[in-house]
């Protein structure tokens, strides 16, 4: 870990700390950020919740979407590839248009809860973290 992120009442996201995999969302990858810095979100995206994993971050939007950035070596961002993501982009692709109401990040996995009652896991299933 070593990073943190938060959402503001106006829908902005801020991050600080270690950024070796882009987990601080569009800042300068590989540098530490000692103070909170605004995350570069896609146009018109407004965030209301954030989940930080060890080296990845998931931002939940007010419209029920999920944006992710950072380390993705185990598929913890739910993308079709395993590349690191520097700027937040839509994640958890297999959920389609489902509304994501909660998320959690772990060492190399993420969890997403949807409005229709599903709990989905993405990434490494170390010690049953995704089972």
Tab-separated table of C-alpha atoms in Angstrom:
chain	number	residue	atom	x	y	z
A	1	UNK	CA	0.000	0.000	0.000
A	2	UNK	CA	1.222	3.309	1.073
A	3	UNK	CA	-1.406	5.380	-0.712
A	4	UNK	CA	-4.796	6.824	0.176
A	5	UNK	CA	-7.639	8.423	-1.728
A	6	UNK	CA	-10.896	10.190	-0.933
A	7	UNK	CA	-13.941	11.721	-2.573
A	8	UNK	CA	-15.233	15.226	-1.892
A	9	UNK	CA	-18.818	16.412	-1.551
A	10	UNK	CA	-18.523	17.968	-5.020
A	11	UNK	CA	-17.527	14.663	-6.668
A	12	UNK	CA	-13.797	15.240	-7.003
A	13	UNK	CA	-11.290	12.569	-6.035
A	14	UNK	CA	-7.959	13.214	-4.349
A	15	UNK	CA	-5.044	10.852	-3.766
A	16	UNK	CA	-1.653	10.869	-2.085
A	17	UNK	CA	1.172	8.524	-1.128
A	18	UNK	CA	3.061	5.953	-3.189
A	19	UNK	CA	2.266	5.859	-6.907
A	20	UNK	CA	4.541	3.195	-8.370
A	21	UNK	CA	1.720	1.629	-10.437
A	22	UNK	CA	-0.492	4.658	-11.119
A	23	UNK	CA	-2.778	4.011	-8.154
A	24	UNK	CA	-2.988	7.754	-7.434
A	25	UNK	CA	-4.918	8.266	-10.660
A	26	UNK	CA	-3.236	10.258	-13.349
A	27	UNK	CA	-0.530	11.859	-11.307
A	28	UNK	CA	3.129	11.218	-12.024
A	29	UNK	CA	3.620	7.446	-11.877
A	30	UNK	CA	6.597	6.391	-9.819
A	31	UNK	CA	6.706	9.425	-7.553
A	32	UNK	CA	5.488	9.758	-3.995
A	33	UNK	CA	2.878	12.433	-3.358
A	34	UNK	CA	3.220	13.948	0.102
A	35	UNK	CA	0.030	16.010	-0.086
A	36	UNK	CA	-3.419	15.226	-1.540
A	37	UNK	CA	-3.535	15.905	-5.281
A	38	UNK	CA	-6.630	15.972	-7.464
A	39	UNK	CA	-7.189	12.797	-9.502
A	40	UNK	CA	-7.697	13.239	-13.250
A	41	UNK	CA	-11.129	11.700	-13.755
A	42	UNK	CA	-12.844	11.185	-17.118
A	43	UNK	CA	-14.967	14.133	-18.269
A	44	UNK	CA	-18.177	14.613	-16.259
A	45	UNK	CA	-17.341	11.790	-13.833
A	46	UNK	CA	-18.300	12.564	-10.253
A	47	UNK	CA	-17.111	10.265	-7.488
A	48	UNK	CA	-18.833	9.597	-4.192
A	49	UNK	CA	-16.874	6.634	-2.782
A	50	UNK	CA	-13.346	5.281	-3.021
A	51	UNK	CA	-11.774	1.894	-2.271
A	52	UNK	CA	-8.005	1.546	-2.063
A	53	UNK	CA	-6.213	-1.756	-2.498
A	54	UNK	CA	-2.526	-2.392	-1.995
A	55	UNK	CA	-1.488	-0.717	-5.264
A	56	UNK	CA	-4.793	-0.021	-7.027
A	57	UNK	CA	-7.753	2.270	-6.454
A	58	UNK	CA	-11.432	2.004	-7.372
A	59	UNK	CA	-13.574	5.143	-7.620
A	60	UNK	CA	-17.360	4.693	-7.540
A	61	UNK	CA	-19.263	7.302	-9.490
A	62	UNK	CA	-22.535	8.924	-8.553
A	63	UNK	CA	-24.159	7.193	-11.531
A	64	UNK	CA	-23.210	3.721	-10.294
A	65	UNK	CA	-20.120	3.178	-12.392
A	66	UNK	CA	-16.672	2.076	-11.275
A	67	UNK	CA	-13.367	3.581	-12.408
A	68	UNK	CA	-10.064	1.942	-11.599
A	69	UNK	CA	-6.369	2.679	-11.783
A	70	UNK	CA	-3.096	1.259	-10.558
A	71	UNK	CA	-1.712	-2.238	-10.487
A	72	UNK	CA	-3.659	-4.852	-12.437
A	73	UNK	CA	-1.205	-7.784	-12.619
A	74	UNK	CA	-3.760	-10.233	-11.192
A	75	UNK	CA	-6.814	-8.749	-12.898
A	76	UNK	CA	-7.918	-6.874	-9.791
A	77	UNK	CA	-9.389	-4.069	-11.928
A	78	UNK	CA	-11.558	-6.485	-13.887
A	79	UNK	CA	-10.176	-5.461	-17.272
A	80	UNK	CA	-9.550	-7.630	-20.318
A	81	UNK	CA	-5.789	-7.192	-19.935
A	82	UNK	CA	-3.360	-7.266	-17.010
A	83	UNK	CA	-1.628	-3.931	-17.670
A	84	UNK	CA	-1.232	-1.228	-15.038
A	85	UNK	CA	-3.640	1.686	-15.492
A	86	UNK	CA	-2.354	5.214	-14.812
A	87	UNK	CA	-5.542	7.275	-15.261
A	88	UNK	CA	-8.897	6.043	-13.935
A	89	UNK	CA	-10.901	4.160	-16.543
A	90	UNK	CA	-14.062	2.031	-16.409
A	91	UNK	CA	-13.331	-1.241	-14.657
A	92	UNK	CA	-15.149	-4.475	-13.735
A	93	UNK	CA	-16.112	-4.980	-17.399
A	94	UNK	CA	-17.982	-8.240	-16.810
A	95	UNK	CA	-20.574	-6.350	-14.741
A	96	UNK	CA	-21.806	-4.588	-17.864
A	97	UNK	CA	-24.278	-1.821	-17.009
A	98	UNK	CA	-24.886	-3.037	-13.444
A	99	UNK	CA	-24.957	-0.310	-10.804
A	100	UNK	CA	-22.016	-0.738	-8.423
A	101	UNK	CA	-23.026	0.312	-4.908
A	102	UNK	CA	-19.890	-0.663	-2.969
A	103	UNK	CA	-16.326	-1.780	-3.591
A	104	UNK	CA	-13.343	-2.964	-1.587
A	105	UNK	CA	-9.708	-3.388	-2.535
A	106	UNK	CA	-7.214	-5.889	-1.172
A	107	UNK	CA	-3.668	-6.998	-1.877
A	108	UNK	CA	-4.278	-8.198	-5.453
A	109	UNK	CA	-8.060	-8.354	-5.597
A	110	UNK	CA	-11.177	-6.180	-5.585
A	111	UNK	CA	-14.773	-6.822	-4.613
A	112	UNK	CA	-17.795	-5.085	-6.124
A	113	UNK	CA	-21.364	-5.193	-4.821
A	114	UNK	CA	-24.134	-4.371	-7.275
A	115	UNK	CA	-27.600	-2.901	-6.762
A	116	UNK	CA	-29.152	-6.185	-7.949
A	117	UNK	CA	-27.530	-8.061	-5.059
A	118	UNK	CA	-24.437	-9.579	-6.633
A	119	UNK	CA	-21.027	-9.643	-4.968
A	120	UNK	CA	-18.288	-10.089	-7.574
A	121	UNK	CA	-14.585	-10.697	-7.022
A	122	UNK	CA	-11.727	-9.787	-9.362
A	123	UNK	CA	-8.053	-10.718	-9.143
A	124	UNK	CA	-6.002	-13.177	-7.126
A	125	UNK	CA	-7.810	-15.604	-4.846
A	126	UNK	CA	-5.008	-15.791	-2.305
A	127	UNK	CA	-6.100	-17.463	0.912
A	128	UNK	CA	-9.690	-17.495	-0.331
A	129	UNK	CA	-9.967	-13.704	-0.632
A	130	UNK	CA	-12.231	-14.063	-3.683
A	131	UNK	CA	-14.044	-17.286	-2.764
